[in-house]
Amino acid sequence: MSASVPANTVRSAQEDILNAAAQCFMDRGYAATSIDDVARSLGATKGRIYHHYRSKADLFFDVYRHGMQMNFDIVAPIAEQSLPTIDKLQRMTKEHCLAMIRTQPFQRCVWEGVEMLKRGATTPEQRDVLIELQAMRDNYADIFRAVIEQAKAEGTAQFESSSIALQLMFMSLNSPLFWFRRRDGQDNDIVDEIANQCAIFALRGLGLKEELITDV
Amino acid sequence: MSASVPANTVRSAQEDILNAAAQCFMDRGYAATSIDDVARSLGATKGRIYHHYRSKADLFFDVYRHGMQMNFDIVAPIAEQSLPTIDKLQRMTKEHCLAMIRTQPFQRCVWEGVEMLKRGATTPEQRDVLIELQAMRDNYADIFRAVIEQAKAEGTAQFESSSIALQLMFMSLNSPLFWFRRRDGQDNDIVDEIANQCAIFALRGLGLKEELITDV
DNA sequence: ATTGACAACATACCCGGTAGTATGTTCCTC
DNA sequence: GAGGAACATACTACCGGGTATGTTGTCAAT
């Protein structure tokens, strides 16, 4: 709130921490990552982390939140467009999958955050935050749910339970989180090709007719 | 080797530990699970665990190994049968998915073990064991790889990279590990129905023609 | 029946790592 | 030059892996 503080400096300092934390949490998992690990990867010490975050969990939750926000920013605009259902679903799945690859460390934290809530081994305060973040994630999933249900209603998709279909679709689209890692000077085309194959697999899995599936 | 020791007693004692450990590792994850947690869930103390296992990692690896062995025992007999490729693939996917649900705690440990090797934050000795277990897992995956490649050769499946297709297939079949948990008096039909939907999704994703996909 | 030996644990203890805190230090701004 | 932001340093408390040692029951040979 102080006008004297250049906001961009604070923001960039926080973003550096967020990026480093996301990377560390992905590399070792939440439980096995120490605050010192994160600080060390920044060439700093704990003091810097604890100046911006009250606890390790708080830092993790902020990574989670940013990861989800990135997904919303990418997919929501597509969902709001007036497109044929199939086209919309194709673009959404492709872009979601690309987001998984491009912001992998953050999305891995989202994944682990979801698991954390399901396990329930948290303090009540942490649980409250996780529930709020889970709601954010559920809202995001509902964007997709609406589209696949519409596709089913239009007869262009076929599946039994939409909840299970949604889970399976996300598992397919999120799968590069676990078997793919970007290398340094890697070609963008490779990333695009992987997202294509994942999206096609997911769309086929949802029962889309073959002639409706095209490259985006 | 001592004839004086009733082997079944030792075995059942070890299996009790394995089951408890698998459950604990699933509930809290490897890093967040303490040996005391496992012992407490058995109504025992550390002494019991460390009498049978040299370290926490050793215990975890044994759970991993048992999980993979269960999968082999279920799927290998099907793969060895002389069946039409499509039928074989259908039965294998369905049974694999059922195994994921029925032996969930063990399979979650398999999953985490795979991640553990990829992260690489282990001692050299642990890494050696993980590499051996990974080879076991790769061999298991190769059973499926052979079948889906044959299906592709026969023109009944279509996908680009068989490696990616394999990953996506397993992600679909394994997905109940993460969004489904068995309740106490739950109907077997529900489990069967979930496995069906996962298997159908996976087969569709692999490009199987709709008329070839039937309930198993 | 006695005893020795060992398996199968339990108990007690050590020690390294880590979350969190309390307190310095530096620089920047007003 | 005063105050606070943005850190670094130093410290505490505790948890958890691993070990060393004690205890009990069982079996085998005498």
Tab-separated table of C-alpha atoms (C1' of nucleotides) in Angstrom:
chain	number	residue	atom	x	y	z
A	1	MET	CA	0.000	0.000	0.000
A	2	SER	CA	2.995	2.285	0.496
A	3	ALA	CA	3.442	4.445	-2.585
A	4	SER	CA	7.131	4.663	-1.854
A	5	VAL	CA	7.698	1.028	-2.679
A	6	PRO	CA	8.145	0.263	-6.373
A	7	ALA	CA	5.587	-2.449	-6.798
A	8	ASN	CA	7.345	-4.122	-9.667
A	9	THR	CA	10.411	-4.769	-7.555
A	10	VAL	CA	8.410	-6.453	-4.848
A	11	ARG	CA	6.465	-8.388	-7.436
A	12	SER	CA	9.527	-9.579	-9.281
A	13	ALA	CA	11.188	-10.560	-6.013
A	14	GLN	CA	8.139	-12.598	-5.104
A	15	GLU	CA	7.954	-14.137	-8.554
A	16	ASP	CA	11.563	-15.214	-8.334
A	17	ILE	CA	10.739	-16.992	-5.115
A	18	LEU	CA	7.644	-18.530	-6.650
A	19	ASN	CA	9.522	-19.857	-9.649
A	20	ALA	CA	12.323	-21.258	-7.547
A	21	ALA	CA	9.862	-22.820	-5.134
A	22	ALA	CA	7.827	-24.398	-7.926
A	23	GLN	CA	10.976	-25.900	-9.380
A	24	CYS	CA	12.146	-27.262	-6.031
A	25	PHE	CA	8.738	-28.665	-5.141
A	26	MET	CA	8.618	-30.397	-8.499
A	27	ASP	CA	12.135	-31.756	-8.176
A	28	ARG	CA	11.802	-33.226	-4.695
A	29	GLY	CA	8.154	-33.062	-3.741
A	30	TYR	CA	6.661	-30.850	-1.056
A	31	ALA	CA	7.575	-32.905	1.988
A	32	ALA	CA	11.160	-33.504	0.910
A	33	THR	CA	11.783	-29.874	-0.036
A	34	SER	CA	13.228	-27.635	2.644
A	35	ILE	CA	12.972	-23.889	2.750
A	36	ASP	CA	16.753	-23.879	2.660
A	37	ASP	CA	16.599	-25.750	-0.642
A	38	VAL	CA	14.450	-23.038	-2.160
A	39	ALA	CA	16.624	-20.299	-0.719
A	40	ARG	CA	19.797	-21.973	-1.916
A	41	SER	CA	18.448	-22.266	-5.442
A	42	LEU	CA	17.988	-18.503	-5.303
A	43	GLY	CA	21.475	-17.916	-3.935
A	44	ALA	CA	19.847	-16.594	-0.798
A	45	THR	CA	18.947	-17.721	2.697
A	46	LYS	CA	15.786	-18.497	4.594
A	47	GLY	CA	15.407	-14.911	5.687
A	48	ARG	CA	14.371	-13.935	2.205
A	49	ILE	CA	11.658	-16.571	2.023
A	50	TYR	CA	10.243	-15.930	5.466
A	51	HIS	CA	10.191	-12.218	4.787
A	52	HIS	CA	7.609	-12.816	2.056
A	53	TYR	CA	5.844	-15.956	3.291
A	54	ARG	CA	4.777	-16.978	6.754
A	55	SER	CA	5.401	-20.660	6.279
A	56	LYS	CA	6.467	-23.338	3.853
A	57	ALA	CA	2.836	-24.269	3.326
A	58	ASP	CA	1.939	-20.670	2.525
A	59	LEU	CA	4.601	-20.574	-0.132
A	60	PHE	CA	3.403	-23.840	-1.594
A	61	PHE	CA	-0.189	-22.655	-1.661
A	62	ASP	CA	0.828	-19.515	-3.498
A	63	VAL	CA	2.522	-21.617	-6.162
A	64	TYR	CA	-0.669	-23.665	-6.402
A	65	ARG	CA	-2.782	-20.551	-6.785
A	66	HIS	CA	-0.552	-19.075	-9.466
A	67	GLY	CA	-0.588	-22.349	-11.366
A	68	MET	CA	-4.367	-22.396	-11.428
A	69	GLN	CA	-4.518	-18.744	-12.387
A	70	MET	CA	-2.323	-19.432	-15.403
A	71	ASN	CA	-4.742	-22.128	-16.525
A	72	PHE	CA	-7.733	-19.844	-16.189
A	73	ASP	CA	-6.002	-17.106	-18.125
A	74	ILE	CA	-5.374	-19.456	-21.005
A	75	VAL	CA	-8.559	-21.493	-21.190
A	76	ALA	CA	-11.303	-19.126	-20.037
A	77	PRO	CA	-11.008	-16.839	-23.099
A	78	ILE	CA	-11.439	-19.838	-25.379
A	79	ALA	CA	-14.451	-21.075	-23.449
A	80	GLU	CA	-16.086	-17.664	-23.758
A	81	GLN	CA	-15.798	-17.603	-27.514
A	82	SER	CA	-18.794	-18.620	-29.544
A	83	LEU	CA	-17.415	-21.614	-31.383
A	84	PRO	CA	-18.828	-24.951	-32.421
A	85	THR	CA	-18.649	-27.242	-29.419
A	86	ILE	CA	-16.173	-29.600	-31.018
A	87	ASP	CA	-13.843	-26.821	-32.104
A	88	LYS	CA	-13.988	-25.274	-28.666
A	89	LEU	CA	-13.220	-28.581	-26.990
A	90	GLN	CA	-10.310	-29.221	-29.296
A	91	ARG	CA	-8.764	-25.834	-28.643
A	92	MET	CA	-9.329	-26.048	-24.909
A	93	THR	CA	-7.766	-29.489	-24.588
A	94	LYS	CA	-4.805	-28.556	-26.723
A	95	GLU	CA	-4.151	-25.311	-24.852
A	96	HIS	CA	-4.600	-26.948	-21.476
A	97	CYS	CA	-2.076	-29.596	-22.370
A	98	LEU	CA	0.344	-26.973	-23.643
A	99	ALA	CA	-0.054	-25.102	-20.377
A	100	MET	CA	0.827	-28.258	-18.454
A	101	ILE	CA	4.067	-28.563	-20.357
A	102	ARG	CA	4.993	-24.896	-20.345
A	103	THR	CA	4.263	-24.256	-16.683
A	104	GLN	CA	5.136	-27.743	-15.536
A	105	PRO	CA	6.644	-26.917	-12.126
A	106	PHE	CA	3.557	-24.954	-11.118
A	107	GLN	CA	1.191	-27.615	-12.376
A	108	ARG	CA	3.030	-30.312	-10.509
A	109	CYS	CA	2.407	-28.279	-7.368
A	110	VAL	CA	-1.262	-28.032	-8.254
A	111	TRP	CA	-1.322	-31.795	-8.547
A	112	GLU	CA	0.412	-32.295	-5.243
A	113	GLY	CA	-1.848	-29.737	-3.618
A	114	VAL	CA	-4.888	-31.715	-4.698
A	115	GLU	CA	-3.329	-34.844	-3.244
A	116	MET	CA	-2.507	-32.984	-0.052
A	117	LEU	CA	-6.126	-32.128	0.552
A	118	LYS	CA	-7.235	-35.681	-0.154
A	119	ARG	CA	-4.691	-37.059	2.285
A	120	GLY	CA	-5.860	-34.578	4.870
A	121	ALA	CA	-2.657	-34.558	6.899
A	122	THR	CA	-2.734	-30.809	7.383
A	123	THR	CA	-3.521	-28.252	10.028
A	124	PRO	CA	-7.057	-26.888	10.025
A	125	GLU	CA	-5.886	-23.528	8.670
A	126	GLN	CA	-3.981	-25.205	5.860
A	127	ARG	CA	-7.008	-27.299	5.121
A	128	ASP	CA	-9.153	-24.201	4.754
A	129	VAL	CA	-6.771	-22.770	2.192
A	130	LEU	CA	-6.613	-26.072	0.336
A	131	ILE	CA	-10.387	-26.239	0.205
A	132	GLU	CA	-10.507	-22.779	-1.304
A	133	LEU	CA	-7.876	-23.749	-3.866
A	134	GLN	CA	-9.723	-26.962	-4.604
A	135	ALA	CA	-12.822	-24.910	-5.334
A	136	MET	CA	-10.737	-22.903	-7.780
A	137	ARG	CA	-9.698	-26.123	-9.445
A	138	ASP	CA	-13.235	-27.463	-9.490
A	139	ASN	CA	-14.412	-24.299	-11.184
A	140	TYR	CA	-11.743	-24.754	-13.795
A	141	ALA	CA	-12.772	-28.357	-14.374
A	142	ASP	CA	-16.382	-27.275	-14.687
A	143	ILE	CA	-15.477	-25.195	-17.712
A	144	PHE	CA	-14.489	-28.407	-19.428
A	145	ARG	CA	-17.377	-30.338	-17.970
A	146	ALA	CA	-19.874	-27.995	-19.539
A	147	VAL	CA	-18.293	-28.402	-22.951
A	148	ILE	CA	-18.041	-32.192	-22.935
A	149	GLU	CA	-21.602	-32.485	-21.675
A	150	GLN	CA	-22.756	-30.252	-24.464
A	151	ALA	CA	-20.837	-32.366	-26.950
A	152	LYS	CA	-22.513	-35.434	-25.535
A	153	ALA	CA	-25.911	-33.749	-25.822
A	154	GLU	CA	-25.146	-32.903	-29.430
A	155	GLY	CA	-24.269	-36.523	-30.066
A	156	THR	CA	-20.670	-35.796	-30.985
A	157	ALA	CA	-19.232	-37.393	-27.854
A	158	GLN	CA	-20.183	-40.535	-25.982
A	159	PHE	CA	-19.380	-41.598	-22.449
A	160	GLU	CA	-21.215	-42.889	-19.426
A	161	SER	CA	-20.372	-40.811	-16.377
A	162	SER	CA	-19.299	-37.263	-17.157
A	163	SER	CA	-17.361	-37.143	-13.880
A	164	ILE	CA	-15.291	-40.149	-14.829
A	165	ALA	CA	-14.912	-38.908	-18.380
A	166	LEU	CA	-13.655	-35.603	-17.029
A	167	GLN	CA	-11.131	-37.326	-14.796
A	168	LEU	CA	-9.881	-39.444	-17.663
A	169	MET	CA	-9.651	-36.494	-19.991
A	170	PHE	CA	-7.592	-34.514	-17.495
A	171	MET	CA	-5.379	-37.479	-16.753
A	172	SER	CA	-4.558	-37.748	-20.434
A	173	LEU	CA	-3.964	-34.042	-20.869
A	174	ASN	CA	-1.953	-33.762	-17.663
A	175	SER	CA	0.104	-36.851	-18.298
A	176	PRO	CA	3.114	-35.019	-19.773
A	177	LEU	CA	3.601	-33.621	-16.284
A	178	PHE	CA	4.933	-37.019	-15.355
A	179	TRP	CA	6.662	-38.477	-18.382
A	180	PHE	CA	7.935	-35.405	-20.178
A	181	ARG	CA	10.497	-32.844	-19.175
A	182	ARG	CA	11.625	-29.943	-21.252
A	183	ARG	CA	15.236	-29.807	-22.158
A	184	ASP	CA	17.227	-26.668	-22.536
A	185	GLY	CA	17.299	-25.892	-26.223
A	186	GLN	CA	14.304	-27.962	-27.106
A	187	ASP	CA	12.272	-27.308	-30.169
A	188	ASN	CA	8.825	-25.830	-29.703
A	189	ASP	CA	7.503	-28.164	-32.353
A	190	ILE	CA	8.158	-31.153	-30.134
A	191	VAL	CA	6.092	-29.648	-27.365
A	192	ASP	CA	3.342	-28.882	-29.822
A	193	GLU	CA	3.395	-32.386	-31.215
A	194	ILE	CA	3.133	-33.931	-27.763
A	195	ALA	CA	0.204	-31.725	-26.879
A	196	ASN	CA	-1.425	-32.768	-30.137
A	197	GLN	CA	-1.110	-36.465	-29.437
A	198	CYS	CA	-2.388	-36.068	-25.887
A	199	ALA	CA	-5.337	-33.985	-27.017
A	200	ILE	CA	-6.215	-36.431	-29.794
A	201	PHE	CA	-6.018	-39.336	-27.362
A	202	ALA	CA	-8.288	-37.517	-24.930
A	203	LEU	CA	-10.808	-36.577	-27.608
A	204	ARG	CA	-10.902	-40.100	-28.955
A	205	GLY	CA	-11.281	-41.356	-25.415
A	206	LEU	CA	-14.295	-39.088	-25.001
A	207	GLY	CA	-15.841	-40.841	-27.955
A	208	LEU	CA	-15.425	-38.098	-30.557
A	209	LYS	CA	-15.987	-39.428	-34.024
A	210	GLU	CA	-12.817	-39.823	-35.984
A	211	GLU	CA	-13.748	-37.468	-38.797
A	212	LEU	CA	-14.359	-34.670	-36.279
A	213	ILE	CA	-10.852	-34.776	-34.877
A	214	THR	CA	-8.479	-32.475	-36.675
A	215	ASP	CA	-5.224	-30.811	-35.822
A	216	VAL	CA	-5.599	-27.428	-34.211
B	1	MET	CA	16.911	-71.596	5.852
B	2	SER	CA	16.463	-72.890	9.365
B	3	ALA	CA	13.996	-75.759	9.303
B	4	SER	CA	12.950	-74.934	12.838
B	5	VAL	CA	11.298	-71.713	11.797
B	6	PRO	CA	7.760	-72.047	10.476
B	7	ALA	CA	8.049	-70.151	7.235
B	8	ASN	CA	4.400	-69.187	7.058
B	9	THR	CA	4.663	-67.278	10.322
B	10	VAL	CA	7.585	-65.252	9.093
B	11	ARG	CA	5.874	-64.687	5.794
B	12	SER	CA	2.638	-63.532	7.308
B	13	ALA	CA	4.491	-61.253	9.699
B	14	GLN	CA	6.291	-59.690	6.761
B	15	GLU	CA	3.086	-59.413	4.777
B	16	ASP	CA	1.403	-57.626	7.636
B	17	ILE	CA	4.205	-55.113	7.595
B	18	LEU	CA	4.001	-54.774	3.827
B	19	ASN	CA	0.276	-54.131	3.858
B	20	ALA	CA	0.522	-51.600	6.660
B	21	ALA	CA	3.436	-49.873	4.964
B	22	ALA	CA	1.660	-49.698	1.619
B	23	GLN	CA	-1.341	-48.141	3.295
B	24	CYS	CA	0.740	-45.590	5.191
B	25	PHE	CA	2.805	-44.668	2.148
B	26	MET	CA	-0.378	-44.161	0.180
B	27	ASP	CA	-1.992	-42.101	2.915
B	28	ARG	CA	0.880	-39.693	3.527
B	29	GLY	CA	3.427	-40.277	0.788
B	30	TYR	CA	6.863	-41.765	1.259
B	31	ALA	CA	8.666	-38.719	2.592
B	32	ALA	CA	5.945	-37.793	5.071
B	33	THR	CA	5.562	-41.326	6.391
B	34	SER	CA	7.652	-42.260	9.401
B	35	ILE	CA	8.615	-45.753	10.419
B	36	ASP	CA	6.790	-45.040	13.655
B	37	ASP	CA	3.627	-44.406	11.639
B	38	VAL	CA	3.849	-47.825	10.045
B	39	ALA	CA	4.643	-49.482	13.357
B	40	ARG	CA	1.804	-47.684	15.109
B	41	SER	CA	-0.681	-48.808	12.482
B	42	LEU	CA	0.404	-52.339	13.337
B	43	GLY	CA	0.121	-51.746	17.056
B	44	ALA	CA	3.859	-52.289	17.292
B	45	THR	CA	7.074	-50.284	17.505
B	46	LYS	CA	10.020	-49.584	15.271
B	47	GLY	CA	11.820	-52.638	16.496
B	48	ARG	CA	9.481	-54.859	14.555
B	49	ILE	CA	10.042	-53.019	11.299
B	50	TYR	CA	13.801	-52.800	11.596
B	51	HIS	CA	13.990	-56.466	12.481
B	52	HIS	CA	12.674	-57.286	9.009
B	53	TYR	CA	13.936	-54.359	6.952
B	54	ARG	CA	17.214	-52.535	7.044
B	55	SER	CA	15.802	-49.145	6.248
B	56	LYS	CA	12.675	-47.215	5.385
B	57	ALA	CA	13.734	-47.237	1.747
B	58	ASP	CA	14.148	-51.017	1.796
B	59	LEU	CA	10.629	-51.413	3.097
B	60	PHE	CA	9.284	-49.087	0.455
B	61	PHE	CA	11.124	-50.919	-2.298
B	62	ASP	CA	9.690	-54.218	-1.149
B	63	VAL	CA	6.189	-52.776	-1.404
B	64	TYR	CA	7.061	-51.574	-4.895
B	65	ARG	CA	8.321	-55.008	-5.870
B	66	HIS	CA	5.263	-56.770	-4.535
B	67	GLY	CA	2.994	-54.344	-6.367
B	68	MET	CA	4.687	-55.076	-9.661
B	69	GLN	CA	4.646	-58.807	-9.018
B	70	MET	CA	0.890	-58.687	-8.522
B	71	ASN	CA	0.510	-57.026	-11.913
B	72	PHE	CA	2.655	-59.608	-13.644
B	73	ASP	CA	0.718	-62.431	-12.053
B	74	ILE	CA	-2.529	-61.030	-13.380
B	75	VAL	CA	-1.604	-59.808	-16.855
B	76	ALA	CA	1.126	-62.193	-18.021
B	77	PRO	CA	-1.206	-65.222	-18.243
B	78	ILE	CA	-3.556	-63.241	-20.459
B	79	ALA	CA	-0.728	-62.076	-22.694
B	80	GLU	CA	0.423	-65.651	-23.156
B	81	GLN	CA	-2.939	-66.844	-24.374
B	82	SER	CA	-3.524	-67.131	-28.091
B	83	LEU	CA	-6.316	-64.659	-28.562
B	84	PRO	CA	-7.206	-62.156	-31.248
B	85	THR	CA	-5.138	-59.035	-30.617
B	86	ILE	CA	-8.133	-56.880	-29.856
B	87	ASP	CA	-9.602	-59.340	-27.399
B	88	LYS	CA	-6.281	-59.721	-25.675
B	89	LEU	CA	-5.834	-55.985	-25.394
B	90	GLN	CA	-9.309	-55.545	-23.987
B	91	ARG	CA	-8.798	-58.179	-21.333
B	92	MET	CA	-5.356	-56.893	-20.405
B	93	THR	CA	-6.481	-53.299	-20.026
B	94	LYS	CA	-9.511	-54.265	-17.996
B	95	GLU	CA	-7.573	-56.561	-15.682
B	96	HIS	CA	-4.769	-54.063	-15.260
B	97	CYS	CA	-7.232	-51.387	-14.264
B	98	LEU	CA	-8.945	-53.746	-11.833
B	99	ALA	CA	-5.568	-54.532	-10.311
B	100	MET	CA	-4.941	-50.824	-9.805
B	101	ILE	CA	-8.143	-50.508	-7.838
B	102	ARG	CA	-7.843	-53.719	-5.875
B	103	THR	CA	-4.208	-53.300	-4.855
B	104	GLN	CA	-4.317	-49.531	-4.753
B	105	PRO	CA	-1.905	-48.938	-1.846
B	106	PHE	CA	0.779	-51.038	-3.504
B	107	GLN	CA	0.270	-49.430	-6.877
B	108	ARG	CA	0.507	-45.972	-5.407
B	109	CYS	CA	3.904	-46.995	-4.073
B	110	VAL	CA	4.887	-48.225	-7.515
B	111	TRP	CA	3.936	-44.831	-8.866
B	112	GLU	CA	5.891	-42.982	-6.222
B	113	GLY	CA	8.849	-45.284	-6.737
B	114	VAL	CA	8.934	-44.384	-10.406
B	115	GLU	CA	8.857	-40.714	-9.471
B	116	MET	CA	11.588	-41.270	-6.916
B	117	LEU	CA	13.960	-42.591	-9.541
B	118	LYS	CA	13.175	-39.727	-11.892
B	119	ARG	CA	13.835	-37.176	-9.187
B	120	GLY	CA	17.109	-38.889	-8.408
B	121	ALA	CA	17.386	-37.627	-4.837
B	122	THR	CA	18.566	-40.973	-3.527
B	123	THR	CA	21.716	-42.682	-2.356
B	124	PRO	CA	23.619	-44.672	-4.991
B	125	GLU	CA	22.538	-47.981	-3.452
B	126	GLN	CA	18.892	-46.927	-3.431
B	127	ARG	CA	19.269	-45.814	-7.012
B	128	ASP	CA	20.534	-49.241	-8.011
B	129	VAL	CA	17.489	-50.902	-6.505
B	130	LEU	CA	15.180	-48.396	-8.136
B	131	ILE	CA	16.786	-49.020	-11.503
B	132	GLU	CA	16.199	-52.730	-11.108
B	133	LEU	CA	12.573	-52.127	-10.151
B	134	GLN	CA	12.171	-49.740	-13.045
B	135	ALA	CA	13.390	-52.488	-15.358
B	136	MET	CA	10.700	-54.699	-13.895
B	137	ARG	CA	8.153	-52.038	-14.656
B	138	ASP	CA	9.498	-51.516	-18.155
B	139	ASN	CA	9.196	-55.215	-18.842
B	140	TYR	CA	5.618	-55.074	-17.704
B	141	ALA	CA	4.895	-52.114	-19.962
B	142	ASP	CA	6.525	-53.925	-22.862
B	143	ILE	CA	3.883	-56.639	-22.619
B	144	PHE	CA	1.304	-54.001	-23.445
B	145	ARG	CA	3.545	-52.310	-25.977
B	146	ALA	CA	3.811	-55.488	-28.015
B	147	VAL	CA	0.053	-55.856	-28.119
B	148	ILE	CA	-0.789	-52.290	-29.072
B	149	GLU	CA	1.897	-52.308	-31.760
B	150	GLN	CA	0.460	-55.484	-33.153
B	151	ALA	CA	-2.977	-53.936	-33.126
B	152	LYS	CA	-1.576	-50.975	-35.002
B	153	ALA	CA	0.081	-53.284	-37.513
B	154	GLU	CA	-3.212	-55.044	-38.011
B	155	GLY	CA	-4.886	-51.718	-38.662
B	156	THR	CA	-7.212	-51.970	-35.688
B	157	ALA	CA	-5.485	-49.232	-33.704
B	158	GLN	CA	-4.048	-45.905	-34.763
B	159	PHE	CA	-1.574	-43.643	-33.036
B	160	GLU	CA	1.639	-41.852	-33.820
B	161	SER	CA	4.288	-42.667	-31.222
B	162	SER	CA	3.802	-45.990	-29.505
B	163	SER	CA	5.748	-44.702	-26.498
B	164	ILE	CA	3.384	-41.800	-26.030
B	165	ALA	CA	0.387	-43.989	-26.714
B	166	LEU	CA	1.605	-46.403	-24.053
B	167	GLN	CA	2.019	-43.596	-21.536
B	168	LEU	CA	-1.454	-42.289	-22.265
B	169	MET	CA	-2.995	-45.718	-22.062
B	170	PHE	CA	-1.411	-46.369	-18.664
B	171	MET	CA	-2.373	-42.946	-17.390
B	172	SER	CA	-5.985	-43.699	-18.226
B	173	LEU	CA	-5.929	-47.154	-16.712
B	174	ASN	CA	-4.038	-46.005	-13.630
B	175	SER	CA	-6.136	-42.937	-13.074
B	176	PRO	CA	-8.452	-44.527	-10.474
B	177	LEU	CA	-5.391	-44.628	-8.235
B	178	PHE	CA	-5.867	-40.908	-7.795
B	179	TRP	CA	-9.575	-40.167	-7.952
B	180	PHE	CA	-11.123	-43.348	-6.580
B	181	ARG	CA	-10.940	-44.903	-3.178
B	182	ARG	CA	-12.714	-48.026	-2.098
B	183	ARG	CA	-15.156	-47.735	0.694
B	184	ASP	CA	-15.797	-50.391	3.253
B	185	GLY	CA	-18.881	-52.231	2.116
B	186	GLN	CA	-18.643	-51.167	-1.481
B	187	ASP	CA	-20.205	-53.172	-4.243
B	188	ASN	CA	-17.898	-55.058	-6.558
B	189	ASP	CA	-20.026	-53.988	-9.492
B	190	ILE	CA	-18.989	-50.369	-8.989
B	191	VAL	CA	-15.346	-51.311	-9.207
B	192	ASP	CA	-16.033	-53.341	-12.310
B	193	GLU	CA	-17.949	-50.512	-13.910
B	194	ILE	CA	-15.150	-48.038	-13.256
B	195	ALA	CA	-12.597	-50.387	-14.746
B	196	ASN	CA	-14.842	-50.758	-17.758
B	197	GLN	CA	-15.106	-47.048	-18.369
B	198	CYS	CA	-11.385	-46.550	-17.965
B	199	ALA	CA	-10.584	-49.405	-20.291
B	200	ILE	CA	-13.033	-48.175	-22.921
B	201	PHE	CA	-11.592	-44.671	-22.701
B	202	ALA	CA	-8.090	-46.063	-23.134
B	203	LEU	CA	-9.043	-48.266	-26.066
B	204	ARG	CA	-10.840	-45.426	-27.778
B	205	GLY	CA	-7.847	-43.239	-27.123
B	206	LEU	CA	-5.658	-45.801	-28.841
B	207	GLY	CA	-7.840	-45.408	-31.900
B	208	LEU	CA	-9.741	-48.671	-31.695
B	209	LYS	CA	-12.741	-48.618	-33.970
B	210	GLU	CA	-15.983	-48.254	-32.106
B	211	GLU	CA	-17.507	-51.501	-33.300
B	212	LEU	CA	-14.497	-53.438	-31.960
B	213	ILE	CA	-14.934	-52.213	-28.399
B	214	THR	CA	-17.146	-54.480	-26.365
B	215	ASP	CA	-17.616	-55.118	-22.685
B	216	VAL	CA	-15.379	-57.813	-21.311
C	1	DA	C1'	12.967	-80.973	32.787
C	2	DT	C1'	16.845	-77.975	31.922
C	3	DT	C1'	19.382	-75.023	29.378
C	4	DG	C1'	21.302	-72.776	25.563
C	5	DA	C1'	20.499	-70.352	21.436
C	6	DC	C1'	18.140	-67.675	18.521
C	7	DA	C1'	14.085	-65.346	16.482
C	8	DA	C1'	11.026	-61.639	17.207
C	9	DC	C1'	10.201	-58.160	18.930
C	10	DA	C1'	10.260	-53.642	22.577
C	11	DT	C1'	12.860	-49.813	24.822
C	12	DA	C1'	16.098	-46.288	25.129
C	13	DC	C1'	19.097	-43.449	23.028
C	14	DC	C1'	21.805	-40.655	19.565
C	15	DC	C1'	22.126	-37.275	16.111
C	16	DG	C1'	21.394	-34.918	11.855
C	17	DG	C1'	18.167	-32.163	9.489
C	18	DT	C1'	14.507	-28.749	9.311
C	19	DA	C1'	10.613	-25.387	10.358
C	20	DG	C1'	10.260	-21.426	12.501
C	21	DT	C1'	12.000	-17.263	15.284
C	22	DA	C1'	14.711	-13.568	17.062
C	23	DT	C1'	17.908	-10.478	15.991
C	24	DG	C1'	21.306	-8.143	13.350
C	25	DT	C1'	22.711	-5.420	8.945
C	26	DT	C1'	22.394	-2.792	4.774
C	27	DC	C1'	20.402	0.167	1.680
C	28	DC	C1'	16.893	3.094	0.022
C	29	DT	C1'	13.653	6.671	0.505
C	30	DC	C1'	11.549	10.637	2.368
D	1	DG	C1'	19.043	11.126	9.661
D	2	DA	C1'	15.145	8.450	10.674
D	3	DG	C1'	12.524	4.794	9.558
D	4	DG	C1'	11.367	0.843	7.276
D	5	DA	C1'	11.934	-2.682	3.613
D	6	DA	C1'	14.662	-6.515	2.354
D	7	DC	C1'	17.274	-9.324	3.403
D	8	DA	C1'	21.310	-12.367	6.291
D	9	DT	C1'	22.815	-14.635	10.588
D	10	DA	C1'	22.294	-17.149	14.692
D	11	DC	C1'	19.634	-19.841	17.430
D	12	DT	C1'	15.982	-23.049	19.301
D	13	DA	C1'	13.029	-26.956	19.459
D	14	DC	C1'	11.554	-30.987	17.635
D	15	DC	C1'	10.937	-34.759	14.799
D	16	DG	C1'	12.417	-38.881	12.655
D	17	DG	C1'	15.937	-42.403	10.845
D	18	DG	C1'	18.844	-45.443	12.571
D	19	DT	C1'	21.290	-48.167	16.326
D	20	DA	C1'	22.368	-50.417	20.575
D	21	DT	C1'	20.581	-53.011	23.959
D	22	DG	C1'	17.072	-55.335	26.747
D	23	DT	C1'	13.163	-58.829	27.072
D	24	DT	C1'	10.296	-62.773	26.000
D	25	DG	C1'	8.915	-66.891	23.908
D	26	DT	C1'	10.041	-71.021	21.369
D	27	DC	C1'	12.528	-74.979	19.881
D	28	DA	C1'	16.287	-78.488	20.081
D	29	DA	C1'	19.585	-81.159	22.088
D	30	DT	C1'	20.951	-83.357	26.250
